[in-house]
């Protein structure tokens, strides 16, 4: 069992969990993830490790409530135990000194970006970061990312924080001002990574993306997470999650991500109905 040692709300529907998982903390490298199973009747979900503390034996997971299981995880208190946390899984990010690395993060993608930006900085790179979200509260981990960046820029769709617009606008300005970086790392919604990759392809800027495909086992056996990269089928859970953004078939990825939307919506509604019902029963018994 894997106890929750700390839990903090970092934005609306965003939680930061510190989980006791000494073996995983000892082995974790930037770019890797874990598969989490809340209880016997739950589903396995992939969650990126945002931070690990080998000395303290803990890993930090940043969870956005988007589906039934992440919403259920958001109800767990400190002291609750997760039935299974398997990992670290996936191929670690190749960290090396390349010169200038521009890290572009959107929404929940900022969490997996943090250890990569920290690793790139520690390797001696100049790190520029661009973080974006729909609104100010959804631009998460701003201080943590600033701490590992030489310069940081923010964008919001509604203009409530930083520049009004999308991360790609800020990226275009940054390239115009400082020249082409040696590497772009983009992590966020699939459409964001597609637009960033389309943009950098024109300038031949190497671009790494971290894909968030649907997973079941997380170990390369089910084939559920398959994506097309450069005309070849690759498994995100073992070959990735990071790939050359210029070679990913994002249209196929987006189509596959939408394959179970009706079922996901139904599971969410069922969870909400049950949860609200229990909450009301608790209130009337109090
Ligand atoms: Fe099953 Fe990747 S999740 S092969």
PDB file of C-alpha atoms and ligand atoms in Angstrom:
ATOM      1  CA  UNK A   1       0.000   0.000   0.000  1.00  0.00           C
ATOM      2  CA  UNK A   2       1.124   3.551  -0.734  1.00  0.00           C
ATOM      3  CA  UNK A   3       0.066   6.136   1.868  1.00  0.00           C
ATOM      4  CA  UNK A   4      -0.723   9.745   1.019  1.00  0.00           C
ATOM      5  CA  UNK A   5       1.574  11.829   3.236  1.00  0.00           C
ATOM      6  CA  UNK A   6       0.464  15.275   2.058  1.00  0.00           C
ATOM      7  CA  UNK A   7      -2.183  16.780  -0.177  1.00  0.00           C
ATOM      8  CA  UNK A   8      -2.508  20.354  -1.362  1.00  0.00           C
ATOM      9  CA  UNK A   9      -4.875  22.148  -3.711  1.00  0.00           C
ATOM     10  CA  UNK A  10      -2.669  24.074  -6.139  1.00  0.00           C
ATOM     11  CA  UNK A  11      -5.413  25.318  -8.490  1.00  0.00           C
ATOM     12  CA  UNK A  12      -9.092  24.648  -9.101  1.00  0.00           C
ATOM     13  CA  UNK A  13      -9.398  20.865  -9.613  1.00  0.00           C
ATOM     14  CA  UNK A  14      -5.607  20.427  -9.349  1.00  0.00           C
ATOM     15  CA  UNK A  15      -4.056  18.508  -6.446  1.00  0.00           C
ATOM     16  CA  UNK A  16      -0.491  17.913  -5.400  1.00  0.00           C
ATOM     17  CA  UNK A  17      -0.059  14.577  -3.607  1.00  0.00           C
ATOM     18  CA  UNK A  18       3.067  13.424  -1.787  1.00  0.00           C
ATOM     19  CA  UNK A  19       3.057   9.626  -1.732  1.00  0.00           C
ATOM     20  CA  UNK A  20       5.304   7.290   0.209  1.00  0.00           C
ATOM     21  CA  UNK A  21       6.981   5.149  -2.454  1.00  0.00           C
ATOM     22  CA  UNK A  22      10.688   4.682  -1.551  1.00  0.00           C
ATOM     23  CA  UNK A  23      11.647   2.284  -4.360  1.00  0.00           C
ATOM     24  CA  UNK A  24      10.117   4.486  -7.044  1.00  0.00           C
ATOM     25  CA  UNK A  25      11.639   7.641  -5.543  1.00  0.00           C
ATOM     26  CA  UNK A  26      15.055   5.981  -5.627  1.00  0.00           C
ATOM     27  CA  UNK A  27      14.824   5.015  -9.300  1.00  0.00           C
ATOM     28  CA  UNK A  28      12.834   7.912 -10.818  1.00  0.00           C
ATOM     29  CA  UNK A  29      14.316   9.969 -13.631  1.00  0.00           C
ATOM     30  CA  UNK A  30      12.744  12.995 -15.398  1.00  0.00           C
ATOM     31  CA  UNK A  31      10.136  12.031 -17.989  1.00  0.00           C
ATOM     32  CA  UNK A  32       8.952   8.877 -16.226  1.00  0.00           C
ATOM     33  CA  UNK A  33       5.501   8.095 -14.872  1.00  0.00           C
ATOM     34  CA  UNK A  34       3.636   5.672 -12.621  1.00  0.00           C
ATOM     35  CA  UNK A  35       0.442   3.641 -13.026  1.00  0.00           C
ATOM     36  CA  UNK A  36      -1.878   4.183 -10.078  1.00  0.00           C
ATOM     37  CA  UNK A  37      -4.699   1.932  -8.889  1.00  0.00           C
ATOM     38  CA  UNK A  38      -6.763   3.487  -6.116  1.00  0.00           C
ATOM     39  CA  UNK A  39      -8.537   0.321  -4.944  1.00  0.00           C
ATOM     40  CA  UNK A  40      -9.552  -3.191  -6.039  1.00  0.00           C
ATOM     41  CA  UNK A  41     -12.450  -1.984  -8.154  1.00  0.00           C
ATOM     42  CA  UNK A  42     -10.644   0.976  -9.671  1.00  0.00           C
ATOM     43  CA  UNK A  43      -9.021   1.515 -13.063  1.00  0.00           C
ATOM     44  CA  UNK A  44      -5.329   2.021 -13.650  1.00  0.00           C
ATOM     45  CA  UNK A  45      -4.355   5.554 -14.607  1.00  0.00           C
ATOM     46  CA  UNK A  46      -0.966   6.907 -15.710  1.00  0.00           C
ATOM     47  CA  UNK A  47       0.345   9.877 -13.709  1.00  0.00           C
ATOM     48  CA  UNK A  48       3.613  11.673 -14.309  1.00  0.00           C
ATOM     49  CA  UNK A  49       6.033  12.020 -11.433  1.00  0.00           C
ATOM     50  CA  UNK A  50       6.474  15.755 -10.896  1.00  0.00           C
ATOM     51  CA  UNK A  51       9.161  15.358  -8.243  1.00  0.00           C
ATOM     52  CA  UNK A  52      10.879  12.648  -6.261  1.00  0.00           C
ATOM     53  CA  UNK A  53      12.734  12.723  -2.976  1.00  0.00           C
ATOM     54  CA  UNK A  54      14.978   9.640  -2.723  1.00  0.00           C
ATOM     55  CA  UNK A  55      16.135  10.560   0.801  1.00  0.00           C
ATOM     56  CA  UNK A  56      12.591  10.983   2.093  1.00  0.00           C
ATOM     57  CA  UNK A  57      11.274   8.052   0.037  1.00  0.00           C
ATOM     58  CA  UNK A  58       8.467  10.071  -1.541  1.00  0.00           C
ATOM     59  CA  UNK A  59       7.177  10.960  -4.972  1.00  0.00           C
ATOM     60  CA  UNK A  60       5.007  13.956  -5.864  1.00  0.00           C
ATOM     61  CA  UNK A  61       2.097  13.556  -8.255  1.00  0.00           C
ATOM     62  CA  UNK A  62       0.140  16.490  -9.676  1.00  0.00           C
ATOM     63  CA  UNK A  63      -3.370  15.380 -10.541  1.00  0.00           C
ATOM     64  CA  UNK A  64      -5.989  17.281 -12.510  1.00  0.00           C
ATOM     65  CA  UNK A  65      -9.557  16.139 -11.995  1.00  0.00           C
ATOM     66  CA  UNK A  66     -10.605  15.328 -15.533  1.00  0.00           C
ATOM     67  CA  UNK A  67     -12.147  11.862 -15.277  1.00  0.00           C
ATOM     68  CA  UNK A  68     -13.860   9.588 -12.789  1.00  0.00           C
ATOM     69  CA  UNK A  69     -10.663   8.202 -11.244  1.00  0.00           C
ATOM     70  CA  UNK A  70      -8.845  11.527 -10.925  1.00  0.00           C
ATOM     71  CA  UNK A  71     -11.998  13.007  -9.353  1.00  0.00           C
ATOM     72  CA  UNK A  72     -12.129  10.089  -6.927  1.00  0.00           C
ATOM     73  CA  UNK A  73      -8.433  10.556  -6.118  1.00  0.00           C
ATOM     74  CA  UNK A  74      -9.218  14.199  -5.335  1.00  0.00           C
ATOM     75  CA  UNK A  75     -11.548  13.051  -2.535  1.00  0.00           C
ATOM     76  CA  UNK A  76      -8.844  11.011  -0.757  1.00  0.00           C
ATOM     77  CA  UNK A  77      -7.525  12.544   2.455  1.00  0.00           C
ATOM     78  CA  UNK A  78      -4.006  12.550   3.878  1.00  0.00           C
ATOM     79  CA  UNK A  79      -3.474   9.132   5.472  1.00  0.00           C
ATOM     80  CA  UNK A  80      -5.471   7.240   2.854  1.00  0.00           C
ATOM     81  CA  UNK A  81      -3.594   4.533   1.006  1.00  0.00           C
ATOM     82  CA  UNK A  82      -3.412   3.828  -2.717  1.00  0.00           C
ATOM     83  CA  UNK A  83      -3.645   0.112  -3.489  1.00  0.00           C
ATOM     84  CA  UNK A  84      -0.913   0.131  -6.128  1.00  0.00           C
ATOM     85  CA  UNK A  85       1.627   2.530  -7.566  1.00  0.00           C
ATOM     86  CA  UNK A  86       3.755   0.866 -10.257  1.00  0.00           C
ATOM     87  CA  UNK A  87       6.842   2.451 -11.692  1.00  0.00           C
ATOM     88  CA  UNK A  88       8.847   4.326 -12.591  1.00  0.00           C
ATOM     89  CA  UNK A  89       7.703   3.501 -16.130  1.00  0.00           C
ATOM     90  CA  UNK A  90       8.630   4.871 -19.530  1.00  0.00           C
ATOM     91  CA  UNK A  91      11.911   5.950 -21.043  1.00  0.00           C
ATOM     92  CA  UNK A  92      13.616   8.789 -19.142  1.00  0.00           C
ATOM     93  CA  UNK A  93      14.234  12.098 -20.888  1.00  0.00           C
ATOM     94  CA  UNK A  94      17.626  12.307 -22.544  1.00  0.00           C
ATOM     95  CA  UNK A  95      19.175  15.136 -20.552  1.00  0.00           C
ATOM     96  CA  UNK A  96      22.353  16.720 -21.869  1.00  0.00           C
ATOM     97  CA  UNK A  97      23.885  20.117 -22.411  1.00  0.00           C
ATOM     98  CA  UNK A  98      22.705  21.366 -25.790  1.00  0.00           C
ATOM     99  CA  UNK A  99      22.811  25.137 -25.202  1.00  0.00           C
ATOM    100  CA  UNK A 100      19.429  26.857 -25.030  1.00  0.00           C
ATOM    101  CA  UNK A 101      16.344  24.827 -24.126  1.00  0.00           C
ATOM    102  CA  UNK A 102      12.892  26.385 -24.340  1.00  0.00           C
ATOM    103  CA  UNK A 103      10.321  24.558 -22.213  1.00  0.00           C
ATOM    104  CA  UNK A 104       6.695  25.100 -23.229  1.00  0.00           C
ATOM    105  CA  UNK A 105       4.001  23.869 -20.840  1.00  0.00           C
ATOM    106  CA  UNK A 106       0.228  23.995 -20.985  1.00  0.00           C
ATOM    107  CA  UNK A 107      -2.259  23.085 -18.246  1.00  0.00           C
ATOM    108  CA  UNK A 108      -1.500  19.762 -16.546  1.00  0.00           C
ATOM    109  CA  UNK A 109       1.504  19.355 -18.861  1.00  0.00           C
ATOM    110  CA  UNK A 110       3.437  21.791 -16.677  1.00  0.00           C
ATOM    111  CA  UNK A 111       3.792  19.059 -14.014  1.00  0.00           C
ATOM    112  CA  UNK A 112       5.831  16.634 -16.156  1.00  0.00           C
ATOM    113  CA  UNK A 113       7.745  19.593 -17.604  1.00  0.00           C
ATOM    114  CA  UNK A 114       9.096  20.613 -14.181  1.00  0.00           C
ATOM    115  CA  UNK A 115      11.601  17.754 -13.606  1.00  0.00           C
ATOM    116  CA  UNK A 116      12.731  18.002 -17.251  1.00  0.00           C
ATOM    117  CA  UNK A 117      13.350  21.758 -16.984  1.00  0.00           C
ATOM    118  CA  UNK A 118      15.188  21.172 -13.696  1.00  0.00           C
ATOM    119  CA  UNK A 119      17.309  18.451 -15.305  1.00  0.00           C
ATOM    120  CA  UNK A 120      18.122  20.616 -18.332  1.00  0.00           C
ATOM    121  CA  UNK A 121      19.131  23.492 -16.069  1.00  0.00           C
ATOM    122  CA  UNK A 122      21.287  21.230 -13.889  1.00  0.00           C
ATOM    123  CA  UNK A 123      23.017  19.964 -17.052  1.00  0.00           C
ATOM    124  CA  UNK A 124      24.200  23.512 -17.781  1.00  0.00           C
ATOM    125  CA  UNK A 125      21.642  24.639 -20.349  1.00  0.00           C
ATOM    126  CA  UNK A 126      20.075  28.076 -20.511  1.00  0.00           C
ATOM    127  CA  UNK A 127      16.402  27.393 -19.857  1.00  0.00           C
ATOM    128  CA  UNK A 128      13.590  29.652 -21.035  1.00  0.00           C
ATOM    129  CA  UNK A 129      10.110  28.606 -19.998  1.00  0.00           C
ATOM    130  CA  UNK A 130       6.721  29.532 -21.385  1.00  0.00           C
ATOM    131  CA  UNK A 131       3.699  28.441 -19.356  1.00  0.00           C
ATOM    132  CA  UNK A 132       0.106  28.836 -20.442  1.00  0.00           C
ATOM    133  CA  UNK A 133      -3.411  28.113 -19.311  1.00  0.00           C
ATOM    134  CA  UNK A 134      -6.987  29.136 -19.888  1.00  0.00           C
ATOM    135  CA  UNK A 135      -6.904  31.524 -16.942  1.00  0.00           C
ATOM    136  CA  UNK A 136      -4.471  32.623 -14.205  1.00  0.00           C
ATOM    137  CA  UNK A 137      -5.381  29.940 -11.671  1.00  0.00           C
ATOM    138  CA  UNK A 138      -4.710  27.196 -14.198  1.00  0.00           C
ATOM    139  CA  UNK A 139      -1.114  28.221 -14.839  1.00  0.00           C
ATOM    140  CA  UNK A 140       0.273  25.877 -12.200  1.00  0.00           C
ATOM    141  CA  UNK A 141       3.719  25.487 -10.576  1.00  0.00           C
ATOM    142  CA  UNK A 142       4.768  29.020 -11.541  1.00  0.00           C
ATOM    143  CA  UNK A 143       7.281  29.478  -8.719  1.00  0.00           C
ATOM    144  CA  UNK A 144       8.737  25.995  -9.095  1.00  0.00           C
ATOM    145  CA  UNK A 145       9.245  26.489 -12.829  1.00  0.00           C
ATOM    146  CA  UNK A 146      10.684  29.991 -12.304  1.00  0.00           C
ATOM    147  CA  UNK A 147      13.248  28.510  -9.912  1.00  0.00           C
ATOM    148  CA  UNK A 148      14.685  26.282 -12.670  1.00  0.00           C
ATOM    149  CA  UNK A 149      14.398  28.806 -15.531  1.00  0.00           C
ATOM    150  CA  UNK A 150      16.697  31.630 -16.599  1.00  0.00           C
ATOM    151  CA  UNK A 151      13.640  33.513 -17.839  1.00  0.00           C
ATOM    152  CA  UNK A 152       9.984  32.637 -17.684  1.00  0.00           C
ATOM    153  CA  UNK A 153       6.959  33.904 -19.599  1.00  0.00           C
ATOM    154  CA  UNK A 154       3.259  33.376 -19.019  1.00  0.00           C
ATOM    155  CA  UNK A 155       0.210  33.403 -21.252  1.00  0.00           C
ATOM    156  CA  UNK A 156      -3.484  33.031 -20.529  1.00  0.00           C
ATOM    157  CA  UNK A 157      -6.337  32.642 -22.986  1.00  0.00           C
ATOM    158  CA  UNK A 158      -8.367  35.297 -21.142  1.00  0.00           C
ATOM    159  CA  UNK A 159      -5.500  37.693 -20.386  1.00  0.00           C
ATOM    160  CA  UNK A 160      -5.867  37.408 -16.585  1.00  0.00           C
ATOM    161  CA  UNK A 161      -2.150  36.695 -16.195  1.00  0.00           C
ATOM    162  CA  UNK A 162       0.833  37.335 -18.426  1.00  0.00           C
ATOM    163  CA  UNK A 163       0.305  37.859 -22.097  1.00  0.00           C
ATOM    164  CA  UNK A 164      -3.173  37.325 -23.541  1.00  0.00           C
ATOM    165  CA  UNK A 165      -3.001  34.560 -26.098  1.00  0.00           C
ATOM    166  CA  UNK A 166      -1.435  31.150 -26.533  1.00  0.00           C
ATOM    167  CA  UNK A 167       1.980  29.750 -25.726  1.00  0.00           C
ATOM    168  CA  UNK A 168       2.784  29.660 -29.431  1.00  0.00           C
ATOM    169  CA  UNK A 169       2.482  33.462 -29.612  1.00  0.00           C
ATOM    170  CA  UNK A 170       5.004  33.813 -26.793  1.00  0.00           C
ATOM    171  CA  UNK A 171       7.252  31.211 -28.418  1.00  0.00           C
ATOM    172  CA  UNK A 172       7.239  33.107 -31.728  1.00  0.00           C
ATOM    173  CA  UNK A 173       8.178  36.323 -29.903  1.00  0.00           C
ATOM    174  CA  UNK A 174      10.914  34.605 -27.924  1.00  0.00           C
ATOM    175  CA  UNK A 175      12.471  33.155 -31.081  1.00  0.00           C
ATOM    176  CA  UNK A 176      12.263  36.567 -32.786  1.00  0.00           C
ATOM    177  CA  UNK A 177      13.945  38.217 -29.795  1.00  0.00           C
ATOM    178  CA  UNK A 178      16.593  35.686 -28.792  1.00  0.00           C
ATOM    179  CA  UNK A 179      17.014  33.517 -31.869  1.00  0.00           C
ATOM    180  CA  UNK A 180      16.365  29.825 -32.347  1.00  0.00           C
ATOM    181  CA  UNK A 181      16.822  27.629 -29.279  1.00  0.00           C
ATOM    182  CA  UNK A 182      18.738  24.372 -29.590  1.00  0.00           C
ATOM    183  CA  UNK A 183      15.796  22.364 -28.286  1.00  0.00           C
ATOM    184  CA  UNK A 184      12.117  22.915 -27.534  1.00  0.00           C
ATOM    185  CA  UNK A 185      10.366  20.672 -25.011  1.00  0.00           C
ATOM    186  CA  UNK A 186       6.588  21.005 -25.276  1.00  0.00           C
ATOM    187  CA  UNK A 187       4.161  19.264 -22.922  1.00  0.00           C
ATOM    188  CA  UNK A 188       0.449  19.944 -22.690  1.00  0.00           C
ATOM    189  CA  UNK A 189      -2.789  19.196 -24.519  1.00  0.00           C
ATOM    190  CA  UNK A 190      -2.240  17.278 -27.766  1.00  0.00           C
ATOM    191  CA  UNK A 191      -3.427  20.211 -29.858  1.00  0.00           C
ATOM    192  CA  UNK A 192      -0.916  22.522 -28.170  1.00  0.00           C
ATOM    193  CA  UNK A 193       1.951  20.112 -28.855  1.00  0.00           C
ATOM    194  CA  UNK A 194       0.801  19.777 -32.468  1.00  0.00           C
ATOM    195  CA  UNK A 195       0.773  23.548 -33.017  1.00  0.00           C
ATOM    196  CA  UNK A 196       4.171  24.001 -31.347  1.00  0.00           C
ATOM    197  CA  UNK A 197       5.646  21.156 -33.437  1.00  0.00           C
ATOM    198  CA  UNK A 198       4.203  22.587 -36.664  1.00  0.00           C
ATOM    199  CA  UNK A 199       5.782  25.913 -35.786  1.00  0.00           C
ATOM    200  CA  UNK A 200       9.241  24.598 -34.907  1.00  0.00           C
ATOM    201  CA  UNK A 201       9.322  22.223 -37.897  1.00  0.00           C
ATOM    202  CA  UNK A 202       9.447  25.252 -40.206  1.00  0.00           C
ATOM    203  CA  UNK A 203      12.552  26.515 -38.403  1.00  0.00           C
ATOM    204  CA  UNK A 204      14.059  23.030 -38.024  1.00  0.00           C
ATOM    205  CA  UNK A 205      14.235  23.394 -34.235  1.00  0.00           C
ATOM    206  CA  UNK A 206      14.465  19.946 -32.571  1.00  0.00           C
ATOM    207  CA  UNK A 207      11.289  19.464 -30.551  1.00  0.00           C
ATOM    208  CA  UNK A 208      10.478  16.934 -27.893  1.00  0.00           C
ATOM    209  CA  UNK A 209       6.861  16.263 -26.893  1.00  0.00           C
ATOM    210  CA  UNK A 210       5.457  14.038 -24.144  1.00  0.00           C
ATOM    211  CA  UNK A 211       2.360  12.158 -25.246  1.00  0.00           C
ATOM    212  CA  UNK A 212      -0.648  11.477 -23.067  1.00  0.00           C
ATOM    213  CA  UNK A 213      -2.342   8.605 -24.851  1.00  0.00           C
ATOM    214  CA  UNK A 214      -4.854   6.285 -23.185  1.00  0.00           C
ATOM    215  CA  UNK A 215      -3.092   3.501 -21.262  1.00  0.00           C
ATOM    216  CA  UNK A 216      -4.191   0.246 -19.686  1.00  0.00           C
ATOM    217  CA  UNK A 217      -1.220  -1.792 -18.490  1.00  0.00           C
ATOM    218  CA  UNK A 218       1.594   0.727 -18.969  1.00  0.00           C
ATOM    219  CA  UNK A 219       4.113  -2.001 -19.755  1.00  0.00           C
ATOM    220  CA  UNK A 220       3.858  -2.504 -23.517  1.00  0.00           C
ATOM    221  CA  UNK A 221       1.486  -5.484 -23.538  1.00  0.00           C
ATOM    222  CA  UNK A 222      -1.990  -4.187 -24.425  1.00  0.00           C
ATOM    223  CA  UNK A 223      -1.182  -1.922 -27.362  1.00  0.00           C
ATOM    224  CA  UNK A 224      -3.741   0.626 -26.220  1.00  0.00           C
ATOM    225  CA  UNK A 225      -1.278   3.520 -26.086  1.00  0.00           C
ATOM    226  CA  UNK A 226       0.025   3.056 -29.635  1.00  0.00           C
ATOM    227  CA  UNK A 227       0.847   6.106 -31.703  1.00  0.00           C
ATOM    228  CA  UNK A 228       2.281   6.697 -35.140  1.00  0.00           C
ATOM    229  CA  UNK A 229       5.716   8.286 -35.087  1.00  0.00           C
ATOM    230  CA  UNK A 230       7.447   8.745 -38.429  1.00  0.00           C
ATOM    231  CA  UNK A 231       5.217   6.097 -40.003  1.00  0.00           C
ATOM    232  CA  UNK A 232       6.021   3.521 -37.334  1.00  0.00           C
ATOM    233  CA  UNK A 233       3.801   2.243 -34.550  1.00  0.00           C
ATOM    234  CA  UNK A 234       5.281   3.051 -31.171  1.00  0.00           C
ATOM    235  CA  UNK A 235       3.998   2.412 -27.657  1.00  0.00           C
ATOM    236  CA  UNK A 236       3.908   5.543 -25.507  1.00  0.00           C
ATOM    237  CA  UNK A 237       4.311   3.577 -22.260  1.00  0.00           C
ATOM    238  CA  UNK A 238       7.597   1.902 -23.162  1.00  0.00           C
ATOM    239  CA  UNK A 239       8.987   3.719 -26.230  1.00  0.00           C
ATOM    240  CA  UNK A 240       7.924   7.120 -24.834  1.00  0.00           C
ATOM    241  CA  UNK A 241       6.276   9.064 -23.437  1.00  0.00           C
ATOM    242  CA  UNK A 242       8.619  11.469 -25.265  1.00  0.00           C
ATOM    243  CA  UNK A 243       8.995  11.559 -29.021  1.00  0.00           C
ATOM    244  CA  UNK A 244      10.221  13.816 -31.793  1.00  0.00           C
ATOM    245  CA  UNK A 245       7.290  16.210 -32.158  1.00  0.00           C
ATOM    246  CA  UNK A 246       7.993  16.651 -35.867  1.00  0.00           C
ATOM    247  CA  UNK A 247       7.288  12.965 -36.515  1.00  0.00           C
ATOM    248  CA  UNK A 248       4.179  12.383 -34.376  1.00  0.00           C
ATOM    249  CA  UNK A 249       0.843  11.898 -36.144  1.00  0.00           C
ATOM    250  CA  UNK A 250      -1.084  14.219 -33.821  1.00  0.00           C
ATOM    251  CA  UNK A 251      -4.337  13.900 -35.764  1.00  0.00           C
ATOM    252  CA  UNK A 252      -4.381  10.163 -35.098  1.00  0.00           C
ATOM    253  CA  UNK A 253      -3.440  10.718 -31.437  1.00  0.00           C
ATOM    254  CA  UNK A 254      -6.273  13.218 -30.982  1.00  0.00           C
ATOM    255  CA  UNK A 255      -8.725  10.837 -32.651  1.00  0.00           C
ATOM    256  CA  UNK A 256      -7.678   7.983 -30.366  1.00  0.00           C
ATOM    257  CA  UNK A 257      -7.864  10.212 -27.274  1.00  0.00           C
ATOM    258  CA  UNK A 258     -11.509  10.890 -28.154  1.00  0.00           C
ATOM    259  CA  UNK A 259     -12.416   7.232 -28.741  1.00  0.00           C
ATOM    260  CA  UNK A 260     -14.048   6.688 -25.346  1.00  0.00           C
ATOM    261  CA  UNK A 261     -15.406  10.176 -24.639  1.00  0.00           C
ATOM    262  CA  UNK A 262     -19.056   9.021 -24.206  1.00  0.00           C
ATOM    263  CA  UNK A 263     -18.033   6.272 -21.758  1.00  0.00           C
ATOM    264  CA  UNK A 264     -15.737   8.657 -19.879  1.00  0.00           C
ATOM    265  CA  UNK A 265     -18.545  11.186 -19.622  1.00  0.00           C
ATOM    266  CA  UNK A 266     -20.953   8.531 -18.351  1.00  0.00           C
ATOM    267  CA  UNK A 267     -18.470   7.299 -15.700  1.00  0.00           C
ATOM    268  CA  UNK A 268     -17.923  10.901 -14.572  1.00  0.00           C
ATOM    269  CA  UNK A 269     -21.668  11.528 -14.245  1.00  0.00           C
ATOM    270  CA  UNK A 270     -22.179   8.284 -12.345  1.00  0.00           C
ATOM    271  CA  UNK A 271     -19.360   9.138  -9.950  1.00  0.00           C
ATOM    272  CA  UNK A 272     -20.682  12.656  -9.390  1.00  0.00           C
ATOM    273  CA  UNK A 273     -24.224  11.396  -8.750  1.00  0.00           C
ATOM    274  CA  UNK A 274     -23.009   8.779  -6.239  1.00  0.00           C
ATOM    275  CA  UNK A 275     -20.605  11.159  -4.566  1.00  0.00           C
ATOM    276  CA  UNK A 276     -23.138  13.983  -4.206  1.00  0.00           C
ATOM    277  CA  UNK A 277     -25.698  11.505  -2.888  1.00  0.00           C
ATOM    278  CA  UNK A 278     -23.242  10.279  -0.213  1.00  0.00           C
ATOM    279  CA  UNK A 279     -22.330  13.866   0.702  1.00  0.00           C
ATOM    280  CA  UNK A 280     -26.005  14.762   1.141  1.00  0.00           C
ATOM    281  CA  UNK A 281     -26.612  11.642   3.251  1.00  0.00           C
ATOM    282  CA  UNK A 282     -23.630  12.594   5.417  1.00  0.00           C
ATOM    283  CA  UNK A 283     -24.988  16.114   5.858  1.00  0.00           C
ATOM    284  CA  UNK A 284     -28.460  14.884   6.821  1.00  0.00           C
ATOM    285  CA  UNK A 285     -26.969  12.371   9.315  1.00  0.00           C
ATOM    286  CA  UNK A 286     -24.837  15.061  10.925  1.00  0.00           C
TER     287      UNK A 286
HETATM  288 FE1  LIG B   1      -0.603  -1.040 -22.895  1.00  0.00          FE
HETATM  289 FE2  LIG B   1       1.125   0.856 -23.502  1.00  0.00          FE
HETATM  290  S1  LIG B   1      -0.511   0.967 -22.126  1.00  0.00           S
HETATM  291  S2  LIG B   1       0.959  -1.092 -24.394  1.00  0.00           S
END
